Every structure is written in C-alpha cells, then in structure tokens.
mmCIF file of C-alpha atoms in Angstrom:
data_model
loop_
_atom_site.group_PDB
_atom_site.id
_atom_site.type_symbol
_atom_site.label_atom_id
_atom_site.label_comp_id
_atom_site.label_asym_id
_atom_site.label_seq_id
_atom_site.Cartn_x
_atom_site.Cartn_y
_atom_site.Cartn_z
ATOM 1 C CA UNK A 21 -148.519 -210.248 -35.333
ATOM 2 C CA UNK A 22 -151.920 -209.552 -34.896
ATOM 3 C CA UNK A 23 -151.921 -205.948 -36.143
ATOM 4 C CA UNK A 24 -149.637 -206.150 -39.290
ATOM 5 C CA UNK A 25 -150.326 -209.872 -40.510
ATOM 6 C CA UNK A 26 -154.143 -211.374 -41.168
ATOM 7 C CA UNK A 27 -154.719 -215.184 -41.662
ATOM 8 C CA UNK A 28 -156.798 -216.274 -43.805
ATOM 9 C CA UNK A 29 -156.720 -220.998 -43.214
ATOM 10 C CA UNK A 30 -157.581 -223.377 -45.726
ATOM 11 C CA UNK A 31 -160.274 -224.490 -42.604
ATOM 12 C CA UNK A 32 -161.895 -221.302 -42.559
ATOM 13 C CA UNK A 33 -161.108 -221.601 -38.474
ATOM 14 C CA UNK A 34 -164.451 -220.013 -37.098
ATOM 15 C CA UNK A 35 -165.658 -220.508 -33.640
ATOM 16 C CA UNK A 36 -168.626 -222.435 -33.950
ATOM 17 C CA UNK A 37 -170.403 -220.345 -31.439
ATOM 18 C CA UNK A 38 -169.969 -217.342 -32.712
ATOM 19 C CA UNK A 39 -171.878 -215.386 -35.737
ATOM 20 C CA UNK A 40 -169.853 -214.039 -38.239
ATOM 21 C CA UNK A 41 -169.836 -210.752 -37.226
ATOM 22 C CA UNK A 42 -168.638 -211.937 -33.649
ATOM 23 C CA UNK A 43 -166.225 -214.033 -35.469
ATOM 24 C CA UNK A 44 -165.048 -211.097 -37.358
ATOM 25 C CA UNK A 45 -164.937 -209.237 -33.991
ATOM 26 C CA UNK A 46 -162.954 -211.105 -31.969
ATOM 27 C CA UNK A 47 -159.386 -210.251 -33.163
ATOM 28 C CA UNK A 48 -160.119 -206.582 -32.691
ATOM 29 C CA UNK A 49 -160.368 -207.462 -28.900
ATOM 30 C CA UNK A 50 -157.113 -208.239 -28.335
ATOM 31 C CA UNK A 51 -156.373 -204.839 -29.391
ATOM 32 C CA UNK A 52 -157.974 -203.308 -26.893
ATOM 33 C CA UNK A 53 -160.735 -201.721 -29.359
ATOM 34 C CA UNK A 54 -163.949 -200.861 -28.100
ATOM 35 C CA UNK A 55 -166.884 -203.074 -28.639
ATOM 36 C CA UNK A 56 -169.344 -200.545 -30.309
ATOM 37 C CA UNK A 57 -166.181 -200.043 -32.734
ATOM 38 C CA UNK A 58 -165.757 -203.916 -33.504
ATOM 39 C CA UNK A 59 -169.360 -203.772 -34.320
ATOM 40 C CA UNK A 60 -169.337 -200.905 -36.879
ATOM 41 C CA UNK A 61 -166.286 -202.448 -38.197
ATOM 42 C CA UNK A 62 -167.246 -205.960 -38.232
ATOM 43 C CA UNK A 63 -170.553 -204.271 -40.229
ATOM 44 C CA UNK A 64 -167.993 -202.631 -42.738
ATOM 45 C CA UNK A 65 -166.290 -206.007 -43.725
ATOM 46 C CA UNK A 66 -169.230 -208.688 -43.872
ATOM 47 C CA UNK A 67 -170.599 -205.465 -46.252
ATOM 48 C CA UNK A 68 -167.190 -205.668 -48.344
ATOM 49 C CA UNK A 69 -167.291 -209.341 -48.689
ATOM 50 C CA UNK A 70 -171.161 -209.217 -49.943
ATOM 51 C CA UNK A 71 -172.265 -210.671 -46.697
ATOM 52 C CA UNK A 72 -174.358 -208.137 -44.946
ATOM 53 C CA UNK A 73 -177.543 -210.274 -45.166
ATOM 54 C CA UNK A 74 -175.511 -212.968 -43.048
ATOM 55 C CA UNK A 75 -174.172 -211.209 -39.728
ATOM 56 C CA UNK A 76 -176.067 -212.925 -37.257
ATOM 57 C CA UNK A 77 -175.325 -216.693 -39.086
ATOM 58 C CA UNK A 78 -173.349 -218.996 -37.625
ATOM 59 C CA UNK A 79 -170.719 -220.856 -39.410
ATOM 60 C CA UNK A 80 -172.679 -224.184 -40.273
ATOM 61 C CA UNK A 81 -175.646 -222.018 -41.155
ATOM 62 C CA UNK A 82 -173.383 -220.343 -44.051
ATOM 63 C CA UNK A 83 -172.248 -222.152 -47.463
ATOM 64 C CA UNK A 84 -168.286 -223.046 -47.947
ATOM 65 C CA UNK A 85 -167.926 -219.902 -49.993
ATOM 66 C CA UNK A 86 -169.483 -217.316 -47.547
ATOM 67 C CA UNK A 87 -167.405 -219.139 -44.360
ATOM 68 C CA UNK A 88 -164.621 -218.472 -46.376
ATOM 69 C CA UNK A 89 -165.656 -214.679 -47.137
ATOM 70 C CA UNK A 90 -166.037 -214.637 -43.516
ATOM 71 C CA UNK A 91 -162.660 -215.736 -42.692
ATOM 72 C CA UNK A 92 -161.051 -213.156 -45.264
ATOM 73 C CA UNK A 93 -162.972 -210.216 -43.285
ATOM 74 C CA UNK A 94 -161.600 -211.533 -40.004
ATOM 75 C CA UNK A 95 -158.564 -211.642 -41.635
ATOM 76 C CA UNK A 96 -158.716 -207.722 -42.126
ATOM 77 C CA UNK A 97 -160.036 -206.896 -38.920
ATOM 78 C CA UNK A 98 -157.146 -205.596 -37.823
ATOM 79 C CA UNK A 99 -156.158 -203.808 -41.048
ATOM 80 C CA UNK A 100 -152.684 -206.101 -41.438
ATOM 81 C CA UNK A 101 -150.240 -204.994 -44.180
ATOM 82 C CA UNK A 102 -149.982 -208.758 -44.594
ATOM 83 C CA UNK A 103 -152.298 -211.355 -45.409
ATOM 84 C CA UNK A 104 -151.020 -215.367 -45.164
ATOM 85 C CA UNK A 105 -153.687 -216.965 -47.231
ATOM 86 C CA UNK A 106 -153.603 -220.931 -47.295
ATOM 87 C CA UNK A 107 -155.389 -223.033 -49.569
ATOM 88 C CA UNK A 108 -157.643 -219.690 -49.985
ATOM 89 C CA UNK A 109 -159.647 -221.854 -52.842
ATOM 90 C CA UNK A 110 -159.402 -225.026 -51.588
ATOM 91 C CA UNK A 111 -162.639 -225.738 -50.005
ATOM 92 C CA UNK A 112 -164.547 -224.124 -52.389
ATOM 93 C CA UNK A 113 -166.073 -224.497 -56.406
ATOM 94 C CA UNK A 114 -164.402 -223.067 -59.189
ATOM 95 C CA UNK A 115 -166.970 -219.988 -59.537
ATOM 96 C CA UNK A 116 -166.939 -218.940 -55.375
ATOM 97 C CA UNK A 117 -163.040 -219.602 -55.871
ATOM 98 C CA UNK A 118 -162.634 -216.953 -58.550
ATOM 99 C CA UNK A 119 -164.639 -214.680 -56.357
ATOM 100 C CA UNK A 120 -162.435 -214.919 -53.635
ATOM 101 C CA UNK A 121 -159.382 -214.727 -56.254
ATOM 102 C CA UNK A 122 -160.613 -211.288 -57.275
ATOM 103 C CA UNK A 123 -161.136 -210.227 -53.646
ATOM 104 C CA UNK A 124 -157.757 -211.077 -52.792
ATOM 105 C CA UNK A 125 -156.537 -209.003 -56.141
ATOM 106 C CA UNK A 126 -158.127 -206.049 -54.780
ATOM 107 C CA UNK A 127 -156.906 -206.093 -51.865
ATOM 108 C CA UNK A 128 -153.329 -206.103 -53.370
ATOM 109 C CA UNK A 129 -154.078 -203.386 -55.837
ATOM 110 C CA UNK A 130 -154.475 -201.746 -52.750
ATOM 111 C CA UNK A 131 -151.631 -201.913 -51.144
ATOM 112 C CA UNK A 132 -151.485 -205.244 -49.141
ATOM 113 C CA UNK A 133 -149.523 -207.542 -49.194
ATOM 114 C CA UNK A 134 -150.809 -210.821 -49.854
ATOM 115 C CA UNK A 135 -148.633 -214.363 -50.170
ATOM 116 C CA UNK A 136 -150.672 -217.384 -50.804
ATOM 117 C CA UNK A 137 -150.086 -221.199 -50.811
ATOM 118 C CA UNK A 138 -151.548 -223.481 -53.566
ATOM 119 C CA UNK A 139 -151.762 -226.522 -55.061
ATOM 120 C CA UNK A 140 -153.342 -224.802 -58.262
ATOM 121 C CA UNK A 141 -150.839 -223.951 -60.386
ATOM 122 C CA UNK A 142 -153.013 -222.247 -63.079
ATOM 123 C CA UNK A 143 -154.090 -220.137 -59.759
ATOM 124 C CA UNK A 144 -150.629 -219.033 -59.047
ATOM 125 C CA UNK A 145 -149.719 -217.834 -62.506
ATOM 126 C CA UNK A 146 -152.906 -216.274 -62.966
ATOM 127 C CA UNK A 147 -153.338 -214.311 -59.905
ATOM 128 C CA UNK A 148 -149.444 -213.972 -58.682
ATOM 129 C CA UNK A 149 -146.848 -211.285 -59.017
ATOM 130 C CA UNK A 150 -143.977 -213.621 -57.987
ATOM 131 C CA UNK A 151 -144.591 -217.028 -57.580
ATOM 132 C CA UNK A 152 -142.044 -219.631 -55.900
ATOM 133 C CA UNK A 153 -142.239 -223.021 -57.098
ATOM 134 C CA UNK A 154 -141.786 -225.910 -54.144
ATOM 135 C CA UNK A 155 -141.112 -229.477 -54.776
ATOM 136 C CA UNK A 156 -140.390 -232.148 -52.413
ATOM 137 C CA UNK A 157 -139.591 -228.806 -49.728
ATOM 138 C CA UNK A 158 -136.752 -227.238 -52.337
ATOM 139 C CA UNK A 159 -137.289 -224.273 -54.183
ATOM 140 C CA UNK A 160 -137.306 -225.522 -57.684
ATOM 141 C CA UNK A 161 -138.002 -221.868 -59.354
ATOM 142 C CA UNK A 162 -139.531 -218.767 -59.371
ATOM 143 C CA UNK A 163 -141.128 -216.946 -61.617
ATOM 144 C CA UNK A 164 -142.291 -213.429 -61.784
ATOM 145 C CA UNK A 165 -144.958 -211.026 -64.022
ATOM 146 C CA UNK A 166 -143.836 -208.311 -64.917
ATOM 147 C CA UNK A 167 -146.070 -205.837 -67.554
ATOM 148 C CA UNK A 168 -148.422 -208.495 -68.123
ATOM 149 C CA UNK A 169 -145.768 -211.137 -69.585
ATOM 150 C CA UNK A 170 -144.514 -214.235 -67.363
ATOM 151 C CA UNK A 171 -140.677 -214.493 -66.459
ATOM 152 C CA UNK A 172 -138.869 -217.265 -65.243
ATOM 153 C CA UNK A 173 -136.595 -215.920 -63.013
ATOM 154 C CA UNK A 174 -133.220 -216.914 -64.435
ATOM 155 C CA UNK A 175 -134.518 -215.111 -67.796
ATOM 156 C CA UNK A 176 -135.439 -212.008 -66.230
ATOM 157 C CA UNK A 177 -131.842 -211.570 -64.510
ATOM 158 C CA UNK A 178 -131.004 -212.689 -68.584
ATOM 159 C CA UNK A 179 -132.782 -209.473 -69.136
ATOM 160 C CA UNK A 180 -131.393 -206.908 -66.857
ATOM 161 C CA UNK A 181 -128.065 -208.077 -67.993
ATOM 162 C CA UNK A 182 -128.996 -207.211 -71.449
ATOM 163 C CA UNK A 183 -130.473 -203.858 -70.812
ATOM 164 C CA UNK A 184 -127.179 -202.615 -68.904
#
C-alpha cells in the first residue's frame, strides 16, 4: 500500500509539526529511503506543485490551496501507480480547485492512475475518463469519454453491438 497507492484526503492530513517538506518526507521513511534522498525528493515535488518558496512552512502558515498542493506531493512520494483522491477540491475556491484539477490531469496523462470522489458533478464529467454515479450507496450509472464525446454506459455497449 504505501508504494503503489498515494492518498491524497479531503483534510489535507498534515502533521502540524512538520514543514511541508518534512511532511512530504515522511512516507518515504517507511521505505527505508535515506534521508538525504527524502530531501532531494521532497525538493523535487514542492518544485512540481509550484511550492518551492514554501518548504520550511508549516501547515497553518500555508493557504487551503498550497496545504492541499502539499498533500498531492506527499501523495507521490512514493511514486504510487495509484492515487485515491477525496474531495481533492473540496476545501478549496473554484480557481486553486482548477489548478489542482489540471495537476491531477497530468499526472494521468502520465500514466497514473487516479480515481477521485466528488460531490461536483460538473468536476467528474469534466475531468473523468469513467465516472460511476452513486446514489443513496447503489450504483445508479456510469458513464465513460471516449474521443472527446460523453457515453452513458448502456449506449456505449449500444455501440459495440452495432459496430460488430
């Protein structure tokens, strides 16, 4: 768990006592990594997520958006193939929200794999491959992009039928 899957909470979860870049550090200890390594690599990340200027901040000395930053390049320490991201948005404005949207797009345009939970719908469609619609704890639907257009699932198996 802690070297193929990266959380990313809705609470940003950051020890209090620790800067970022010891935040971002301490899931590379568990895996045995050396220290001067989870520094340089700590280093890399806050750089990714724009927040070199901030390493030696702690969390209530940072804005929503950059604790949040923080917790997404935690969340990679460990370079996981998977990253559980919930409520990504949800503690932050539209604009810093968007930001972090994009950063999570990149990262899947990369190769990772990331599954989200939201209470933004528009977010969902917008930002999601494949997108499985909850209500009341049942499934309800799912719907899927595929070439840019929107599919609801039942129409897309409508599809392959057709194309056989």
């Amino acid at each position: 768990r802690g070297q193929k899957i990266g959380f990313i909470f809705q609470s940003f979860n950051l020890i209090p006592n620790l800067t970022a870049k010891e935040n971002i550090m301490l899931p590379m200890t568990f895996q045995g990594i050396s220290i001067e390594e989870r520094k340089i690599k700590a280093e890399e990340l806050l750089n990714l997520v724009g927040l070199e200027d901030r390493m030696d901040h702690y969390p209530n000395e940072l804005s929503g958006g950059q604790n949040q930053r923080v917790a997404i390049a935690r969340s990679l320490a460990n370079d996981p193939e998977v990253i559980l991201a919930d409520e990504p948005t949800g503690n932050l404005d539209t604009k810093t929200g968007e930001t972090v949207m994009n950063f999570l797009d990149k990262l899947h345009k990369e190769g990772k794999t990331v599954v989200m939970i939201t209470h933004e719908p528009e977010l969902a469609e917008h930002h999601a491959q494949v997108v499985y619609w909850l209500r009341d704890g049942r499934l309800e639907k799912v719907t899927r992009k595929k070439k840019g257009k929107k599919y609801v699932d039942g129409e897309l198996k409508k599809l392959v039928r057709e194309r056989k």
